[in-house]
Coordinates of C-alpha atoms in Angstrom, one line a residue:
X1 CA 0.0 0.0 0.0
X2 CA 1.6 3.3 -1.1
X3 CA 1.3 6.7 0.7
X4 CA -1.8 7.8 -1.1
X5 CA -3.6 4.6 -0.5
X6 CA -2.7 4.6 3.2
X7 CA -3.9 8.2 3.4
X8 CA -7.2 7.6 1.7
X9 CA -8.0 4.2 3.3
X10 CA -9.7 5.6 6.4
X11 CA -12.1 7.6 4.2
X12 CA -12.7 4.4 2.1
X13 CA -13.7 2.7 5.4
X14 CA -16.1 5.6 6.3
X15 CA -17.6 5.6 2.8
X16 CA -18.1 1.8 2.9
X17 CA -19.6 2.0 6.4
X18 CA -22.2 4.6 5.4
X19 CA -23.1 2.7 2.2
X20 CA -23.5 -0.6 4.1
X21 CA -25.6 1.1 6.8
X22 CA -27.8 2.8 4.2
X23 CA -28.2 -0.5 2.3
X24 CA -29.3 -2.2 5.5
X25 CA -31.8 0.5 6.2
X26 CA -33.2 0.4 2.7
X27 CA -33.4 -3.4 2.9
X28 CA -35.3 -3.2 6.1
X29 CA -37.8 -0.9 4.4
X30 CA -38.5 -3.7 1.9
X31 CA -36.2 -3.0 -1.0
X32 CA -34.4 -6.0 -2.5
X33 CA -31.1 -6.8 -0.9
X34 CA -29.4 -7.5 -4.2
X35 CA -31.2 -4.7 -6.1
X36 CA -29.2 -2.2 -8.1
X37 CA -31.5 0.6 -7.0
X38 CA -30.9 -0.3 -3.4
X39 CA -27.2 0.2 -3.8
X40 CA -27.7 3.3 -5.9
X41 CA -29.8 4.9 -3.2
X42 CA -27.1 3.9 -0.7
X43 CA -24.8 6.2 -2.7
X44 CA -27.5 8.9 -2.6
X45 CA -27.7 8.5 1.2
X46 CA -23.9 8.9 1.3
X47 CA -24.2 12.3 -0.4
X48 CA -27.0 13.4 2.0
X49 CA -25.0 12.5 5.1
X50 CA -21.8 14.0 3.9
X51 CA -23.5 17.3 2.8
X52 CA -25.4 17.6 6.1
X53 CA -22.0 17.4 7.9
X54 CA -20.6 20.0 5.6
X55 CA -23.5 22.5 5.9
X56 CA -21.6 24.9 8.2
X57 CA -18.7 25.0 5.7
X58 CA -21.1 25.4 2.8
X59 CA -22.6 28.5 4.4
X60 CA -19.1 29.8 5.1
X61 CA -18.2 29.2 1.4
X62 CA -21.3 31.2 0.2
X63 CA -20.4 34.1 2.5
X64 CA -16.7 33.9 1.5
X65 CA -17.5 33.9 -2.3
X66 CA -19.9 36.8 -1.8
X67 CA -17.3 38.7 0.3
X68 CA -14.6 38.2 -2.2
X69 CA -16.7 39.6 -5.0
X70 CA -17.9 42.6 -3.0
X71 CA -14.4 43.7 -1.9
X72 CA -13.0 43.7 -5.5
X73 CA -13.5 47.5 -5.9
X74 CA -11.3 48.1 -2.8
X75 CA -8.8 45.5 -4.1
X76 CA -8.5 47.5 -7.3
X77 CA -7.7 50.6 -5.3
X78 CA -4.9 48.8 -3.5
X79 CA -3.6 47.4 -6.8
X80 CA -3.7 50.9 -8.4
X81 CA -1.9 52.4 -5.4
X82 CA 1.1 50.0 -5.8
X83 CA 0.9 49.7 -9.6
X84 CA 4.4 49.7 -11.0
X85 CA 6.1 49.4 -7.6
X86 CA 8.2 46.2 -7.5
X87 CA 10.5 47.0 -4.5
X88 CA 10.2 44.6 -1.5
X89 CA 8.8 47.4 0.8
X90 CA 6.0 48.1 -1.6
X91 CA 5.2 44.4 -2.1
X92 CA 5.1 43.9 1.7
X93 CA 2.9 46.9 2.2
X94 CA 0.5 45.8 -0.5
X95 CA 0.3 42.3 1.0
X96 CA -0.4 43.8 4.5
X97 CA -3.2 46.0 3.1
X98 CA -4.7 43.1 1.2
X99 CA -4.7 40.8 4.3
X100 CA -6.2 43.7 6.4
X101 CA -8.9 44.0 3.8
X102 CA -9.7 40.3 4.0
X103 CA -9.7 40.5 7.8
X104 CA -12.0 43.5 7.9
X105 CA -14.5 41.8 5.6
X106 CA -14.2 38.4 7.3
X107 CA -13.2 36.5 4.2
X108 CA -10.3 35.0 2.2
X109 CA -9.9 33.1 -1.1
X110 CA -9.2 29.8 0.7
X111 CA -12.6 29.8 2.5
X112 CA -14.5 29.8 -0.8
X113 CA -12.7 26.7 -1.9
X114 CA -12.8 24.8 1.4
X115 CA -15.9 22.6 0.9
X116 CA -14.7 21.6 -2.6
X117 CA -11.3 20.7 -1.2
X118 CA -12.9 18.6 1.6
X119 CA -15.1 16.7 -0.8
X120 CA -12.3 15.7 -3.1
X121 CA -10.9 13.0 -0.8
X122 CA -14.4 11.6 -0.3
X123 CA -14.8 11.5 -4.1
X124 CA -11.6 9.6 -4.5
X125 CA -12.5 7.3 -1.6
X126 CA -15.8 6.4 -3.3
X127 CA -14.0 5.9 -6.6
X128 CA -11.7 3.4 -5.0
X129 CA -14.5 1.6 -3.1
X130 CA -16.4 1.1 -6.4
X131 CA -13.3 0.5 -8.6
X132 CA -11.5 -1.9 -6.3
X133 CA -13.6 -3.0 -3.3
X134 CA -16.7 -3.8 -5.3
X135 CA -15.5 -4.4 -8.8
X136 CA -12.8 -6.9 -7.6
X137 CA -15.3 -8.2 -5.0
X138 CA -12.7 -7.8 -2.2
X139 CA -14.7 -5.5 0.0
X140 CA -13.5 -2.6 2.2
X141 CA -13.9 -2.6 6.0
X142 CA -17.6 -3.3 6.8
X143 CA -18.3 -3.9 3.1
X144 CA -17.5 -7.6 3.1
X145 CA -16.7 -9.7 0.1
X146 CA -20.2 -11.1 0.1
X147 CA -21.7 -7.6 0.0
X148 CA -19.2 -6.4 -2.5
X149 CA -20.1 -9.3 -4.9
X150 CA -23.8 -8.5 -4.4
X151 CA -23.2 -4.9 -5.3
X152 CA -21.0 -5.8 -8.2
X153 CA -23.7 -8.0 -9.8
X154 CA -26.6 -5.6 -9.2
X155 CA -27.8 -3.4 -12.1
X156 CA -29.9 -0.3 -12.8
X157 CA -31.3 0.0 -16.4
X158 CA -29.1 -3.0 -17.3
X159 CA -25.8 -1.4 -16.2
X160 CA -23.7 -2.2 -13.1
X161 CA -22.6 0.6 -10.7
X162 CA -18.9 -0.2 -11.5
X163 CA -19.3 0.1 -15.3
X164 CA -17.7 3.1 -17.2
X165 CA -18.4 4.6 -20.6
X166 CA -15.0 3.6 -22.0
X167 CA -14.8 0.3 -20.1
X168 CA -17.9 -1.3 -21.5
X169 CA -19.3 -2.0 -25.0
X170 CA -22.8 -2.5 -23.7
X171 CA -25.4 0.0 -25.2
X172 CA -27.2 0.3 -21.9
X173 CA -24.0 1.3 -20.1
X174 CA -23.2 3.8 -22.9
X175 CA -26.6 5.5 -22.8
X176 CA -26.8 5.6 -19.0
X177 CA -23.3 7.0 -18.5
X178 CA -23.8 9.5 -21.3
X179 CA -27.0 10.8 -19.6
X180 CA -25.4 11.0 -16.2
X181 CA -22.3 12.8 -17.6
X182 CA -24.5 15.4 -19.3
X183 CA -26.6 15.8 -16.2
X184 CA -23.5 16.1 -14.0
X185 CA -22.0 18.7 -16.3
X186 CA -25.2 20.7 -16.6
X187 CA -25.9 20.8 -12.9
X188 CA -22.3 21.9 -12.2
X189 CA -22.8 24.8 -14.6
X190 CA -26.2 25.8 -13.2
X191 CA -25.0 25.8 -9.6
X192 CA -22.1 28.1 -10.4
X193 CA -24.2 30.4 -12.6
X194 CA -26.8 30.7 -9.8
X195 CA -24.1 31.8 -7.4
X196 CA -22.7 34.4 -9.8
X197 CA -25.8 35.8 -11.6
X198 CA -28.3 35.8 -8.7
X199 CA -26.1 36.6 -5.7
X200 CA -23.7 39.2 -7.0
X201 CA -24.3 42.9 -7.6
X202 CA -23.6 44.3 -11.0
X203 CA -20.6 46.3 -9.7
X204 CA -18.9 43.1 -8.5
X205 CA -19.2 41.3 -11.9
X206 CA -16.8 43.7 -13.7
X207 CA -13.4 42.8 -12.3
X208 CA -10.7 40.2 -12.8
X209 CA -12.0 38.0 -9.9
X210 CA -15.4 37.8 -11.5
X211 CA -13.9 37.0 -14.9
X212 CA -12.0 34.2 -13.3
X213 CA -15.2 32.9 -11.7
X214 CA -16.9 33.0 -15.1
X215 CA -14.1 31.1 -16.7
X216 CA -14.4 28.4 -13.9
X217 CA -18.2 28.3 -14.5
X218 CA -17.6 27.3 -18.1
X219 CA -14.4 25.3 -17.7
X220 CA -15.5 22.9 -14.9
X221 CA -18.4 21.3 -16.8
X222 CA -16.2 20.7 -19.7
X223 CA -13.5 19.0 -17.5
X224 CA -16.2 16.8 -15.9
X225 CA -17.7 15.9 -19.3
X226 CA -14.3 14.9 -20.6
X227 CA -13.1 13.0 -17.5
X228 CA -16.6 11.5 -16.8
X229 CA -16.1 8.8 -19.4
X230 CA -13.7 7.2 -17.0
X231 CA -15.9 7.4 -13.9
X232 CA -18.0 4.4 -12.7
X233 CA -21.7 4.9 -12.8
X234 CA -21.8 4.9 -9.0
X235 CA -19.4 7.9 -9.0
X236 CA -21.5 9.7 -11.6
X237 CA -24.6 9.2 -9.4
X238 CA -22.7 10.6 -6.4
X239 CA -21.6 13.7 -8.3
X240 CA -25.0 14.4 -9.9
X241 CA -26.7 14.0 -6.5
X242 CA -24.1 16.3 -4.9
X243 CA -24.8 18.9 -7.5
X244 CA -28.6 18.7 -7.0
X245 CA -28.1 19.1 -3.2
X246 CA -25.7 22.0 -3.7
X247 CA -28.1 23.8 -6.0
X248 CA -31.0 23.4 -3.6
X249 CA -29.0 24.3 -0.6
X250 CA -27.4 27.3 -2.4
X251 CA -30.8 28.6 -3.6
X252 CA -32.1 28.4 0.0
X253 CA -29.1 30.3 1.4
X254 CA -29.2 33.0 -1.4
X255 CA -32.9 33.5 -0.9
X256 CA -32.5 34.1 2.9
X257 CA -29.1 35.8 2.9
X258 CA -28.6 37.6 -0.4
X259 CA -25.6 39.7 -1.2
X260 CA -26.2 43.5 -0.9
X261 CA -27.1 45.0 -4.3
X262 CA -27.7 41.6 -5.9
X263 CA -30.8 40.4 -7.8
X264 CA -31.5 38.1 -5.0
X265 CA -31.6 41.0 -2.5
X266 CA -34.0 42.9 -4.8
X267 CA -36.3 39.8 -4.9
X268 CA -36.1 39.5 -1.1
X269 CA -37.2 43.2 -0.8
X270 CA -40.1 42.6 -3.2
X271 CA -41.2 39.6 -1.2
X272 CA -41.1 41.5 2.1
X273 CA -43.0 44.5 0.5
X274 CA -45.7 42.2 -0.7
X275 CA -46.0 40.5 2.7
X276 CA -46.2 43.9 4.4
X277 CA -48.9 44.9 1.9
X278 CA -50.9 41.8 2.5
X279 CA -50.7 42.3 6.2
X280 CA -51.8 45.9 5.8
X281 CA -54.8 44.9 3.7
X282 CA -55.8 42.2 6.2
X283 CA -55.7 44.7 9.0
X284 CA -57.4 47.5 7.1
X285 CA -60.8 46.5 8.4
X286 CA -61.9 45.8 11.9
X287 CA -65.2 44.9 13.5
X288 CA -66.0 47.1 16.5
X289 CA -69.2 46.6 18.4
X290 CA -70.8 45.0 15.4
X291 CA -69.8 47.8 13.0
X292 CA -67.2 47.5 10.2
X293 CA -64.6 50.3 10.5
X294 CA -62.2 51.2 7.7
X295 CA -58.9 51.6 9.4
X296 CA -57.3 53.1 6.2
X297 CA -59.7 56.0 6.3
X298 CA -59.1 56.4 10.0
X299 CA -55.4 56.7 9.5
X300 CA -55.8 59.1 6.6
X301 CA -58.1 61.4 8.5
X302 CA -56.2 61.1 11.7
X303 CA -59.5 60.8 13.7
X304 CA -60.7 57.9 15.7
X305 CA -64.0 56.5 14.6
X306 CA -66.2 55.8 17.5
X307 CA -68.3 52.6 17.2
X308 CA -72.0 53.2 16.9
X309 CA -74.2 51.8 19.6
X310 CA -77.0 49.6 18.7
X311 CA -80.4 51.0 19.5
X312 CA -81.8 49.4 22.5
X313 CA -85.5 48.3 22.5
X314 CA -87.8 50.7 24.2
X315 CA -91.3 50.5 25.3
X316 CA -94.2 52.5 23.8
X317 CA -93.6 56.3 23.9
X318 CA -95.6 58.3 26.5
X319 CA -98.0 60.9 25.1
X320 CA -96.7 64.5 25.3
X321 CA -98.5 66.6 27.9
X322 CA -99.5 70.0 26.9
X323 CA -99.4 72.8 29.5
X324 CA -102.9 73.8 30.8
X325 CA -104.1 77.3 30.6

């Protein structure tokens, strides 16, 4: 076992443990023990558990990405201030001002990449569990040889979870992997675009950092599409499910905590204004002592409308007496 394998093995054990636990739970719910969908949903469960654990880091990533975009105008000022100055003192001063800017805004470039960096080892661990533990029917940790063989022989739409686009000549495998690769690439693009277009003000989209993010937005899906032909179907399911989770989670965070000046913030203000209007309309009328009072007219006139009393029932009126002469 080389250094990389020894480093990734504990994560392989964790991935296998989650998959086996999810498989046991799905089997207990009545799904077939040797069914391909049972094992595919075990991978989906792996995504859900991992992403729940990473929620705090995901929120931090959203805030960091937003902060990095918003401070770009100030970054340009620092760059213009030291433009053309290459002496060590100027470079040190520029570095200090840049770090102080990051500190004052509570962000840094590393924070925006942290969740992706943490997911990469999990991705490789799952790749090895599928490629070696299941395909070779050797098992990993709690994923015994018997379970590994069961998973290796299970199929969805006629394709095994360990099959790859290039490694199989079966038409079912080709079609399924092609669909998953397209879905994986498309959801990667939409999640990146959602973050940039909806949650960034227009002023933050015209700078080198934003241009770099746009390049990544278009480059990553292409990289995944090209490399996806070598990924097992189980890994493609994992990545596609991860993108769906990221998109939904990201939409929720952007909706509730939009960046100042962004389209998402404008939408939030509109929603709040509509809610306030609806509350105002529902409170515009009030029943007081059986009478309907228009509160809007009361507020406009500045006077309080007194409720009218209902006429009480009286007996017959007494005849009026005339004075006698």
